Amino acid sequence: MSDETIRLVTIGRILRRRRRLLAIVAVVGALVGYGASVLFPPSYTTSASVLLAGQWEERELLTQAEIATSSVVVDRAAAALGWTGVSGSELRDRVSAKAANGNIIKISGTADTPERAQRLSDQVAQQFVSFAARIAGDSTDSDAAAGTEALRQKVAQTNRRITDLADAADPGQTVESVQARTELEKLRTTLQEAMQKLDEADPATDEADMVVMGPAARPTGEAPPTRVQLIVAGALLFFLLAVIGHLAAARMSRRLRTEPEIAAALGSALLGTVDVPGERPARRPKGRGPGAWIRWLLGVDTRWDVPTPQPSDEAGRQIRYRRVCARLRDQLPAPRRLLVVVPDGDEIARRAAGQLVAEAESDASPSSSSRGNPMLRVVGVSVSRPLVPDRDNESGALVVLSAGSWTAGELAGLAEACADAGHEVVGTVLAGTVRARPKRTAGDPPHLARPAIAVGDDARVGSV
């Protein structure tokens, strides 16, 4: 696993170098979101409010909310609506209720059209009020009937008593007797009016305790998730998964990136690092066949996890190559021929090896201070099945490769192949890409103005 910290620059590198792949993945996610919106048709939601008069505790409001979505209320609403193919059990999933502030129960209904959503909410609210009133009425019917009957008996007894008192009063026309009979008649009239009002009273007046606060508003927009939301969510989800997949692959990668790890895997000393000017992205895919075109279209034919090339001039690059040749010359007891082993598929290392061969040959003039450079020959070796040419005129191997391209097992197999062929790995050279600066037109030393890669007849590139 790589211990490299995931930074914003890493994510920016993914967005920049994998933009075509990420764009295609986002389009695929948008299509998946559109398909989900087709499977789940649009829905509309609206709410009707029911006001509960009086003092209510919180747990009582929660109980009323549960009653509003009970099967009895919803089944009655379904029967009243009479929608074809829609039963109460189906409507139960489309109805919800919650207790709001101010003793208000909000009943929400969801349907496939705004009109149906409005009718559903209104009908459930009406059925809830009726059912709640019926529950309250049933709980008080027996007590109310008993109390009313007892009151009627008391009134009847009082009327008889008033009649007896009126008959027993002085039949004369005195002022006292007239006033007594007048007061008794007023009392009789008051009792009769009270009983009449009691008889006219409706036991279902408890319905006034709950009031539907007007019809539900007709919804003007779809309920979430809408089709646009599903499309955007699908594109964003696939995009994030692609970025996370790149980061996870980089974290789990076993390719060696540091100089000590690569040198330890090959069992040789690191002679230095050299730079190769980065090439512009090819307008055509590398290779033939549909697979190459697909990789080129997706932008996965180039690596994204390599650092951004830093600017470098030709003079600096030539100095690095001369220093590697000097270290190699100082390490060898006498000038001899060496194989420059380059893993197949490592284009950066192949170009660096060619430049290294050209540098070793160009400084081999009799007057040069670097006289005694070894003769180098480049060979390409397959990493999957490494096979190095047997020892002939060469008596050693110099491995040139780029960092972050090979695992420890692959490099160990490369070193074993060199040992099997009788070649001692005398050193390792790492190659990296840089961004070439414009060449100078005046004031450059003569040896810096020659071509970057010049391979002689003896420094030919081969492949085994």
CSV table of C-alpha atoms in Angstrom, one decimal:
chain,number,residue,atom,x,y,z
A,1,MET,CA,0.0,0.0,0.0
A,2,SER,CA,1.3,3.5,-0.8
A,3,ASP,CA,1.7,5.8,2.1
A,4,GLU,CA,1.5,8.9,-0.1
A,5,THR,CA,-0.9,11.5,1.4
A,6,ILE,CA,-4.0,12.1,-0.6
A,7,ARG,CA,-4.0,15.9,-1.2
A,8,LEU,CA,-6.0,18.3,-3.3
A,9,VAL,CA,-3.2,18.3,-5.9
A,10,THR,CA,-3.8,14.5,-6.4
A,11,ILE,CA,-7.5,15.0,-6.9
A,12,GLY,CA,-6.7,17.8,-9.3
A,13,ARG,CA,-4.4,15.6,-11.2
A,14,ILE,CA,-7.1,13.0,-11.6
A,15,LEU,CA,-9.6,15.6,-12.8
A,16,ARG,CA,-7.1,16.9,-15.3
A,17,ARG,CA,-5.7,13.7,-16.7
A,18,ARG,CA,-8.8,11.5,-16.5
A,19,ARG,CA,-11.3,14.2,-17.6
A,20,ARG,CA,-12.6,12.2,-20.5
A,21,LEU,CA,-13.1,9.0,-18.5
A,22,LEU,CA,-14.8,11.0,-15.7
A,23,ALA,CA,-17.0,12.7,-18.2
A,24,ILE,CA,-18.1,9.4,-19.7
A,25,VAL,CA,-18.7,7.9,-16.3
A,26,ALA,CA,-20.8,10.9,-15.3
A,27,VAL,CA,-22.9,10.5,-18.5
A,28,VAL,CA,-23.4,6.9,-17.7
A,29,GLY,CA,-24.5,7.8,-14.2
A,30,ALA,CA,-26.9,10.4,-15.6
A,31,LEU,CA,-28.4,7.7,-17.9
A,32,VAL,CA,-28.8,5.4,-14.9
A,33,GLY,CA,-30.6,8.2,-13.0
A,34,TYR,CA,-32.9,8.7,-16.0
A,35,GLY,CA,-33.7,5.0,-16.1
A,36,ALA,CA,-34.5,5.1,-12.4
A,37,SER,CA,-36.9,8.0,-13.0
A,38,VAL,CA,-38.7,6.0,-15.7
A,39,LEU,CA,-39.1,3.1,-13.3
A,40,PHE,CA,-40.4,5.4,-10.6
A,41,PRO,CA,-43.0,7.7,-12.1
A,42,PRO,CA,-43.3,11.3,-10.8
A,43,SER,CA,-45.5,11.9,-7.7
A,44,TYR,CA,-47.1,14.9,-6.1
A,45,THR,CA,-47.6,15.6,-2.4
A,46,THR,CA,-49.9,18.1,-0.6
A,47,SER,CA,-51.2,18.4,3.0
A,48,ALA,CA,-54.5,19.2,4.7
A,49,SER,CA,-54.5,20.6,8.2
A,50,VAL,CA,-56.9,19.6,11.0
A,51,LEU,CA,-57.2,21.9,14.1
A,52,LEU,CA,-57.9,20.3,17.4
A,53,ALA,CA,-59.7,22.7,19.8
A,54,GLY,CA,-59.0,22.7,23.5
A,55,GLN,CA,-56.0,21.7,25.5
A,56,TRP,CA,-54.1,18.7,24.2
A,57,GLU,CA,-51.0,17.0,25.5
A,58,GLU,CA,-48.1,16.0,23.2
A,59,ARG,CA,-48.8,12.3,23.6
A,60,GLU,CA,-52.5,12.9,22.8
A,61,LEU,CA,-51.6,14.7,19.6
A,62,LEU,CA,-49.3,11.8,18.6
A,63,THR,CA,-52.2,9.4,19.2
A,64,GLN,CA,-54.4,11.5,16.9
A,65,ALA,CA,-51.8,11.4,14.2
A,66,GLU,CA,-51.7,7.6,14.4
A,67,ILE,CA,-55.5,7.5,14.2
A,68,ALA,CA,-55.3,9.7,11.0
A,69,THR,CA,-53.2,7.1,9.2
A,70,SER,CA,-55.0,4.0,10.6
A,71,SER,CA,-56.4,1.4,8.4
A,72,VAL,CA,-60.0,2.3,9.3
A,73,VAL,CA,-59.6,5.9,8.2
A,74,VAL,CA,-57.7,5.1,5.0
A,75,ASP,CA,-60.1,2.3,4.0
A,76,ARG,CA,-63.0,4.7,4.4
A,77,ALA,CA,-61.1,7.3,2.3
A,78,ALA,CA,-60.4,4.7,-0.4
A,79,ALA,CA,-64.1,3.7,-0.5
A,80,ALA,CA,-65.2,7.4,-0.7
A,81,LEU,CA,-62.7,8.1,-3.5
A,82,GLY,CA,-63.6,5.0,-5.5
A,83,TRP,CA,-60.4,4.9,-7.6
A,84,THR,CA,-60.2,1.9,-9.8
A,85,GLY,CA,-57.5,-0.6,-8.8
A,86,VAL,CA,-56.5,1.4,-5.7
A,87,SER,CA,-57.2,-0.3,-2.4
A,88,GLY,CA,-56.8,1.0,1.1
A,89,SER,CA,-53.6,-0.9,1.7
A,90,GLU,CA,-52.1,0.9,-1.3
A,91,LEU,CA,-53.2,4.3,-0.1
A,92,ARG,CA,-51.8,3.5,3.4
A,93,ASP,CA,-48.3,3.9,1.9
A,94,ARG,CA,-49.2,7.2,0.3
A,95,VAL,CA,-50.7,8.9,3.4
A,96,SER,CA,-48.7,10.3,6.4
A,97,ALA,CA,-49.7,12.5,9.4
A,98,LYS,CA,-47.7,14.4,11.9
A,99,ALA,CA,-48.5,16.7,14.8
A,100,ALA,CA,-47.5,20.3,14.3
A,101,ASN,CA,-47.4,23.3,16.6
A,102,GLY,CA,-50.7,24.8,17.7
A,103,ASN,CA,-52.7,21.6,18.1
A,104,ILE,CA,-52.7,21.0,14.3
A,105,ILE,CA,-52.5,17.6,12.6
A,106,LYS,CA,-51.0,17.8,9.1
A,107,ILE,CA,-52.2,15.0,6.8
A,108,SER,CA,-50.2,14.5,3.7
A,109,GLY,CA,-51.2,12.5,0.6
A,110,THR,CA,-49.1,11.5,-2.4
A,111,ALA,CA,-50.5,10.6,-5.8
A,112,ASP,CA,-49.5,10.5,-9.4
A,113,THR,CA,-51.3,13.7,-10.3
A,114,PRO,CA,-51.8,17.0,-8.5
A,115,GLU,CA,-55.6,16.6,-8.5
A,116,ARG,CA,-55.5,13.1,-7.0
A,117,ALA,CA,-53.1,14.2,-4.3
A,118,GLN,CA,-55.4,17.1,-3.3
A,119,ARG,CA,-58.5,14.8,-3.2
A,120,LEU,CA,-56.6,12.2,-1.2
A,121,SER,CA,-55.5,14.6,1.5
A,122,ASP,CA,-58.9,16.2,1.8
A,123,GLN,CA,-60.8,12.9,1.9
A,124,VAL,CA,-58.5,11.5,4.6
A,125,ALA,CA,-58.8,14.6,6.7
A,126,GLN,CA,-62.6,14.4,6.5
A,127,GLN,CA,-62.7,10.8,7.4
A,128,PHE,CA,-60.3,11.4,10.3
A,129,VAL,CA,-62.6,14.1,11.7
A,130,SER,CA,-65.6,11.9,11.4
A,131,PHE,CA,-64.0,8.8,12.9
A,132,ALA,CA,-62.5,10.8,15.8
A,133,ALA,CA,-65.9,12.3,16.5
A,134,ARG,CA,-67.5,8.8,16.4
A,135,ILE,CA,-65.0,7.5,18.9
A,136,ALA,CA,-65.6,10.4,21.3
A,137,GLY,CA,-69.4,10.0,20.9
A,138,ASP,CA,-69.4,6.2,21.5
A,139,SER,CA,-67.4,6.7,24.7
A,140,THR,CA,-69.9,9.2,26.1
A,141,ASP,CA,-73.2,7.9,24.8
A,142,SER,CA,-74.1,5.7,27.8
A,143,ASP,CA,-73.2,8.2,30.4
A,144,ALA,CA,-75.0,11.0,28.6
A,145,ALA,CA,-78.2,9.0,28.1
A,146,ALA,CA,-78.3,8.0,31.8
A,147,GLY,CA,-77.7,11.6,32.9
A,148,THR,CA,-80.4,13.0,30.5
A,149,GLU,CA,-83.0,10.5,31.6
A,150,ALA,CA,-82.3,11.3,35.3
A,151,LEU,CA,-82.6,15.0,34.5
A,152,ARG,CA,-86.0,14.5,32.8
A,153,GLN,CA,-87.3,12.6,35.8
A,154,LYS,CA,-86.2,15.4,38.1
A,155,VAL,CA,-87.9,18.0,35.9
A,156,ALA,CA,-91.1,16.0,35.8
A,157,GLN,CA,-91.1,15.8,39.6
A,158,THR,CA,-90.4,19.5,39.8
A,159,ASN,CA,-93.3,20.2,37.5
A,160,ARG,CA,-95.7,18.1,39.6
A,161,ARG,CA,-94.5,19.9,42.7
A,162,ILE,CA,-95.0,23.2,41.1
A,163,THR,CA,-98.6,22.2,40.3
A,164,ASP,CA,-99.2,21.1,43.8
A,165,LEU,CA,-97.9,24.3,45.2
A,166,ALA,CA,-100.0,26.3,42.8
A,167,ASP,CA,-103.2,24.4,43.8
A,168,ALA,CA,-102.4,24.8,47.5
A,169,ALA,CA,-101.9,28.5,47.2
A,170,ASP,CA,-104.7,30.9,48.5
A,171,PRO,CA,-107.3,30.8,45.8
A,172,GLY,CA,-108.1,34.4,46.7
A,173,GLN,CA,-107.1,37.4,44.7
A,174,THR,CA,-104.6,38.7,47.2
A,175,VAL,CA,-101.4,40.2,46.1
A,176,GLU,CA,-99.3,37.5,47.8
A,177,SER,CA,-101.2,34.6,46.1
A,178,VAL,CA,-101.0,36.2,42.7
A,179,GLN,CA,-97.3,36.8,43.1
A,180,ALA,CA,-96.7,33.2,44.3
A,181,ARG,CA,-98.6,31.7,41.3
A,182,THR,CA,-96.7,34.0,38.9
A,183,GLU,CA,-93.3,32.9,40.3
A,184,LEU,CA,-94.3,29.2,40.0
A,185,GLU,CA,-95.3,29.6,36.4
A,186,LYS,CA,-92.1,31.4,35.5
A,187,LEU,CA,-90.2,28.5,37.1
A,188,ARG,CA,-92.2,26.0,35.1
A,189,THR,CA,-91.5,27.9,31.9
A,190,THR,CA,-87.8,28.0,32.5
A,191,LEU,CA,-87.7,24.3,33.1
A,192,GLN,CA,-89.6,23.5,30.0
A,193,GLU,CA,-87.2,25.7,27.9
A,194,ALA,CA,-84.2,24.0,29.4
A,195,MET,CA,-85.6,20.6,28.6
A,196,GLN,CA,-86.4,21.7,25.0
A,197,LYS,CA,-82.8,22.9,24.5
A,198,LEU,CA,-81.5,19.6,25.9
A,199,ASP,CA,-83.7,17.6,23.6
A,200,GLU,CA,-82.6,19.7,20.6
A,201,ALA,CA,-78.9,19.2,21.5
A,202,ASP,CA,-77.1,16.7,19.1
A,203,PRO,CA,-74.8,14.2,20.8
A,204,ALA,CA,-72.4,14.5,17.8
A,205,THR,CA,-71.5,18.1,18.6
A,206,ASP,CA,-68.1,16.8,19.6
A,207,GLU,CA,-67.3,17.1,16.0
A,208,ALA,CA,-66.8,20.8,16.6
A,209,ASP,CA,-63.7,19.9,18.6
A,210,MET,CA,-61.9,19.1,15.3
A,211,VAL,CA,-62.1,21.4,12.3
A,212,VAL,CA,-60.6,20.9,8.8
A,213,MET,CA,-58.7,24.1,8.0
A,214,GLY,CA,-59.8,24.4,4.4
A,215,PRO,CA,-59.0,22.2,1.4
A,216,ALA,CA,-55.5,21.1,0.6
A,217,ALA,CA,-53.5,23.2,-1.8
A,218,ARG,CA,-53.0,21.7,-5.2
A,219,PRO,CA,-49.2,20.9,-5.7
A,220,THR,CA,-47.4,22.7,-8.4
A,221,GLY,CA,-44.2,20.6,-8.5
A,222,GLU,CA,-43.2,17.0,-8.2
A,223,ALA,CA,-42.3,15.5,-4.9
A,224,PRO,CA,-38.6,14.6,-4.4
A,225,PRO,CA,-36.8,12.8,-5.8
A,226,THR,CA,-37.7,14.4,-9.2
A,227,ARG,CA,-36.4,13.3,-12.5
A,228,VAL,CA,-33.8,16.0,-12.6
A,229,GLN,CA,-32.7,15.2,-9.1
A,230,LEU,CA,-32.3,11.5,-10.0
A,231,ILE,CA,-30.3,12.4,-13.1
A,232,VAL,CA,-28.0,14.8,-11.2
A,233,ALA,CA,-27.6,12.3,-8.3
A,234,GLY,CA,-26.7,9.5,-10.7
A,235,ALA,CA,-24.1,11.6,-12.5
A,236,LEU,CA,-22.6,12.9,-9.2
A,237,LEU,CA,-22.5,9.4,-7.6
A,238,PHE,CA,-20.8,7.8,-10.6
A,239,PHE,CA,-18.3,10.7,-10.8
A,240,LEU,CA,-17.4,10.4,-7.1
A,241,LEU,CA,-17.1,6.6,-7.3
A,242,ALA,CA,-14.7,7.0,-10.2
A,243,VAL,CA,-12.5,9.5,-8.3
A,244,ILE,CA,-12.6,7.3,-5.2
A,245,GLY,CA,-11.7,4.3,-7.3
A,246,HIS,CA,-8.6,6.1,-8.7
A,247,LEU,CA,-7.5,7.1,-5.2
A,248,ALA,CA,-8.1,3.5,-3.8
A,249,ALA,CA,-6.1,2.1,-6.7
A,250,ALA,CA,-3.2,4.5,-6.0
A,251,ARG,CA,-3.3,3.7,-2.3
A,252,MET,CA,-3.3,-0.1,-2.9
A,253,SER,CA,-0.6,0.0,-5.7
A,254,ARG,CA,2.5,-2.0,-4.9
A,255,ARG,CA,4.6,-0.3,-7.5
A,256,LEU,CA,7.9,1.1,-6.1
A,257,ARG,CA,8.3,4.9,-6.2
A,258,THR,CA,11.2,5.8,-4.0
A,259,GLU,CA,14.9,5.4,-4.9
A,260,PRO,CA,15.9,3.3,-1.9
A,261,GLU,CA,13.1,0.8,-2.5
A,262,ILE,CA,14.0,0.3,-6.2
A,263,ALA,CA,17.7,-0.1,-5.5
A,264,ALA,CA,17.0,-2.6,-2.7
A,265,ALA,CA,14.7,-4.6,-5.0
A,266,LEU,CA,17.5,-4.8,-7.7
A,267,GLY,CA,20.2,-5.4,-5.2
A,268,SER,CA,22.4,-2.7,-6.7
A,269,ALA,CA,23.5,0.9,-6.0
A,270,LEU,CA,21.7,3.9,-7.4
A,271,LEU,CA,23.9,5.8,-9.8
A,272,GLY,CA,21.6,8.7,-10.2
A,273,THR,CA,18.5,10.1,-11.9
A,274,VAL,CA,18.2,11.4,-15.4
A,275,ASP,CA,15.5,13.5,-17.1
A,276,VAL,CA,13.7,13.0,-20.4
A,277,PRO,CA,11.6,15.7,-22.1
A,278,GLY,CA,7.9,14.8,-21.9
A,279,GLU,CA,6.2,14.1,-25.2
A,280,ARG,CA,2.9,15.7,-26.2
A,281,PRO,CA,-0.2,13.5,-26.0
A,282,ALA,CA,-0.6,11.6,-29.2
A,283,ARG,CA,-3.5,12.5,-31.5
A,284,ARG,CA,-3.9,8.9,-32.4
A,285,PRO,CA,-4.0,5.9,-30.1
A,286,LYS,CA,-0.8,3.9,-29.5
A,287,GLY,CA,-1.2,0.5,-31.0
A,288,ARG,CA,-3.9,-1.1,-33.1
A,289,GLY,CA,-7.2,-2.7,-32.6
A,290,PRO,CA,-10.4,-1.6,-30.8
A,291,GLY,CA,-8.8,-1.9,-27.4
A,292,ALA,CA,-6.2,0.8,-28.2
A,293,TRP,CA,-8.9,3.1,-29.5
A,294,ILE,CA,-11.1,2.6,-26.4
A,295,ARG,CA,-8.1,3.3,-24.1
A,296,TRP,CA,-7.3,6.4,-26.1
A,297,LEU,CA,-10.9,7.6,-26.1
A,298,LEU,CA,-11.1,7.1,-22.3
A,299,GLY,CA,-7.8,8.7,-21.8
A,300,VAL,CA,-6.4,5.7,-19.8
A,301,ASP,CA,-3.5,5.1,-22.2
A,302,THR,CA,-1.3,7.5,-20.1
A,303,ARG,CA,-0.7,7.4,-16.4
A,304,TRP,CA,-2.3,9.9,-14.1
A,305,ASP,CA,-0.3,9.2,-10.9
A,306,VAL,CA,3.0,10.5,-12.0
A,307,PRO,CA,4.0,14.0,-10.8
A,308,THR,CA,3.6,17.0,-13.0
A,309,PRO,CA,6.8,17.4,-15.1
A,310,GLN,CA,9.0,20.3,-13.9
A,311,PRO,CA,10.6,22.7,-16.3
A,312,SER,CA,14.2,21.8,-17.3
A,313,ASP,CA,16.7,23.0,-19.9
A,314,GLU,CA,18.9,20.9,-22.1
A,315,ALA,CA,22.1,21.9,-20.2
A,316,GLY,CA,20.8,20.6,-16.9
A,317,ARG,CA,19.7,17.3,-18.5
A,318,GLN,CA,23.1,16.9,-20.1
A,319,ILE,CA,24.8,17.4,-16.7
A,320,ARG,CA,22.8,14.6,-15.2
A,321,TYR,CA,23.8,12.2,-17.9
A,322,ARG,CA,27.5,13.1,-17.6
A,323,ARG,CA,27.4,12.6,-13.9
A,324,VAL,CA,25.9,9.1,-14.3
A,325,CYS,CA,28.6,8.2,-16.8
A,326,ALA,CA,31.3,9.5,-14.4
A,327,ARG,CA,29.9,7.5,-11.5
A,328,LEU,CA,29.7,4.4,-13.7
A,329,ARG,CA,33.3,4.9,-14.9
A,330,ASP,CA,34.6,5.4,-11.4
A,331,GLN,CA,32.8,2.3,-10.1
A,332,LEU,CA,34.3,0.0,-12.8
A,333,PRO,CA,37.9,-1.1,-12.4
A,334,ALA,CA,38.5,-0.9,-16.2
A,335,PRO,CA,36.6,0.0,-19.3
A,336,ARG,CA,34.3,-2.8,-20.5
A,337,ARG,CA,31.1,-3.5,-22.3
A,338,LEU,CA,27.8,-3.4,-20.4
A,339,LEU,CA,24.2,-4.2,-21.2
A,340,VAL,CA,21.7,-1.5,-20.6
A,341,VAL,CA,18.6,-3.4,-19.5
A,342,VAL,CA,15.3,-1.6,-20.0
A,343,PRO,CA,11.9,-3.2,-19.1
A,344,ASP,CA,9.6,-3.6,-22.1
A,345,GLY,CA,6.9,-1.0,-22.2
A,346,ASP,CA,8.9,1.6,-20.2
A,347,GLU,CA,9.1,4.3,-22.9
A,348,ILE,CA,10.6,6.8,-20.6
A,349,ALA,CA,13.4,4.4,-19.6
A,350,ARG,CA,14.0,3.5,-23.2
A,351,ARG,CA,14.5,7.1,-24.3
A,352,ALA,CA,16.8,7.7,-21.2
A,353,ALA,CA,18.9,4.7,-22.1
A,354,GLY,CA,19.4,5.9,-25.6
A,355,GLN,CA,20.5,9.3,-24.4
A,356,LEU,CA,22.8,7.7,-21.9
A,357,VAL,CA,24.4,5.6,-24.6
A,358,ALA,CA,24.9,8.7,-26.8
A,359,GLU,CA,26.4,10.6,-23.9
A,360,ALA,CA,28.9,7.8,-23.1
A,361,GLU,CA,30.0,7.6,-26.8
A,362,SER,CA,30.2,11.3,-27.4
A,363,ASP,CA,32.6,12.0,-24.5
A,364,ALA,CA,35.0,9.2,-25.5
A,365,SER,CA,37.3,11.4,-27.5
A,366,PRO,CA,41.1,11.1,-26.8
A,367,SER,CA,41.2,14.6,-25.4
A,368,SER,CA,38.1,14.1,-23.2
A,369,SER,CA,38.5,13.9,-19.4
A,370,SER,CA,35.8,11.2,-19.4
A,371,ARG,CA,38.0,8.8,-21.4
A,372,GLY,CA,37.4,5.2,-20.4
A,373,ASN,CA,33.6,5.2,-20.5
A,374,PRO,CA,32.2,1.7,-20.9
A,375,MET,CA,30.6,0.6,-24.2
A,376,LEU,CA,26.8,0.3,-23.7
A,377,ARG,CA,24.3,-1.7,-25.6
A,378,VAL,CA,20.6,-1.4,-24.9
A,379,VAL,CA,18.3,-4.4,-24.7
A,380,GLY,CA,14.7,-4.6,-23.8
A,381,VAL,CA,13.6,-7.3,-21.4
A,382,SER,CA,10.0,-8.6,-20.8
A,383,VAL,CA,9.1,-8.2,-17.1
A,384,SER,CA,6.6,-11.0,-17.2
A,385,ARG,CA,9.1,-13.5,-18.5
A,386,PRO,CA,12.5,-11.8,-18.1
A,387,LEU,CA,15.3,-13.2,-20.3
A,388,VAL,CA,18.6,-11.4,-20.6
A,389,PRO,CA,21.2,-12.3,-23.4
A,390,ASP,CA,24.0,-14.6,-22.3
A,391,ARG,CA,27.3,-13.1,-21.5
A,392,ASP,CA,29.3,-12.5,-24.7
A,393,ASN,CA,31.3,-9.3,-25.1
A,394,GLU,CA,29.4,-7.7,-22.2
A,395,SER,CA,30.4,-8.3,-18.6
A,396,GLY,CA,27.8,-6.6,-16.5
A,397,ALA,CA,24.3,-4.9,-16.7
A,398,LEU,CA,23.1,-1.4,-16.0
A,399,VAL,CA,19.3,-1.3,-15.3
A,400,VAL,CA,17.5,1.9,-16.5
A,401,LEU,CA,13.8,2.2,-15.5
A,402,SER,CA,11.2,4.8,-14.4
A,403,ALA,CA,9.9,5.1,-10.9
A,404,GLY,CA,6.4,4.0,-10.0
A,405,SER,CA,6.1,1.5,-12.9
A,406,TRP,CA,7.2,-1.8,-11.5
A,407,THR,CA,6.7,-3.9,-8.3
A,408,ALA,CA,9.4,-5.3,-6.1
A,409,GLY,CA,8.7,-8.8,-7.4
A,410,GLU,CA,9.1,-7.7,-11.0
A,411,LEU,CA,12.4,-6.0,-10.3
A,412,ALA,CA,13.6,-9.0,-8.3
A,413,GLY,CA,12.8,-11.2,-11.3
A,414,LEU,CA,14.7,-8.8,-13.6
A,415,ALA,CA,17.8,-9.0,-11.3
A,416,GLU,CA,17.6,-12.8,-11.2
A,417,ALA,CA,17.5,-12.9,-15.0
A,418,CYS,CA,20.7,-10.8,-15.2
A,419,ALA,CA,22.3,-13.2,-12.7
A,420,ASP,CA,21.2,-16.2,-14.7
A,421,ALA,CA,22.8,-14.8,-17.8
A,422,GLY,CA,26.1,-14.1,-15.9
A,423,HIS,CA,25.7,-10.4,-15.7
A,424,GLU,CA,26.4,-8.5,-12.5
A,425,VAL,CA,24.1,-5.6,-12.0
A,426,VAL,CA,26.6,-2.7,-11.6
A,427,GLY,CA,24.1,0.0,-11.0
A,428,THR,CA,20.6,1.4,-11.4
A,429,VAL,CA,19.5,4.6,-13.1
A,430,LEU,CA,16.1,6.2,-12.6
A,431,ALA,CA,14.4,8.1,-15.4
A,432,GLY,CA,11.8,10.8,-15.1
A,433,THR,CA,10.0,13.2,-17.4
A,434,VAL,CA,10.5,17.0,-17.4
A,435,ARG,CA,9.0,19.9,-19.4
A,436,ALA,CA,11.6,21.1,-21.8
A,437,ARG,CA,12.3,24.8,-22.0
A,438,PRO,CA,13.0,26.6,-25.3
A,439,LYS,CA,16.6,26.0,-26.5
A,440,ARG,CA,19.0,28.9,-26.2
A,441,THR,CA,20.1,30.4,-29.5
A,442,ALA,CA,23.4,32.0,-28.3
A,443,GLY,CA,26.0,31.5,-25.6
A,444,ASP,CA,25.6,27.7,-25.3
A,445,PRO,CA,28.6,25.5,-25.1
A,446,PRO,CA,29.2,23.5,-28.3
A,447,HIS,CA,28.6,20.1,-26.6
A,448,LEU,CA,25.2,21.2,-25.4
A,449,ALA,CA,23.8,22.0,-28.8
A,450,ARG,CA,23.9,18.5,-30.2
A,451,PRO,CA,20.8,16.3,-30.5
A,452,ALA,CA,19.3,14.8,-27.4
A,453,ILE,CA,19.5,11.1,-28.6
A,454,ALA,CA,22.2,9.9,-30.8
A,455,VAL,CA,22.8,6.1,-30.7
A,456,GLY,CA,25.9,4.7,-32.4
A,457,ASP,CA,26.3,1.5,-34.3
A,458,ASP,CA,27.6,-0.3,-31.2
A,459,ALA,CA,25.0,1.3,-29.0
A,460,ARG,CA,22.0,-0.2,-30.8
A,461,VAL,CA,18.6,-0.9,-29.2
A,462,GLY,CA,17.6,-4.5,-29.1
A,463,SER,CA,14.8,-6.6,-27.7
A,464,VAL,CA,14.9,-10.1,-26.3
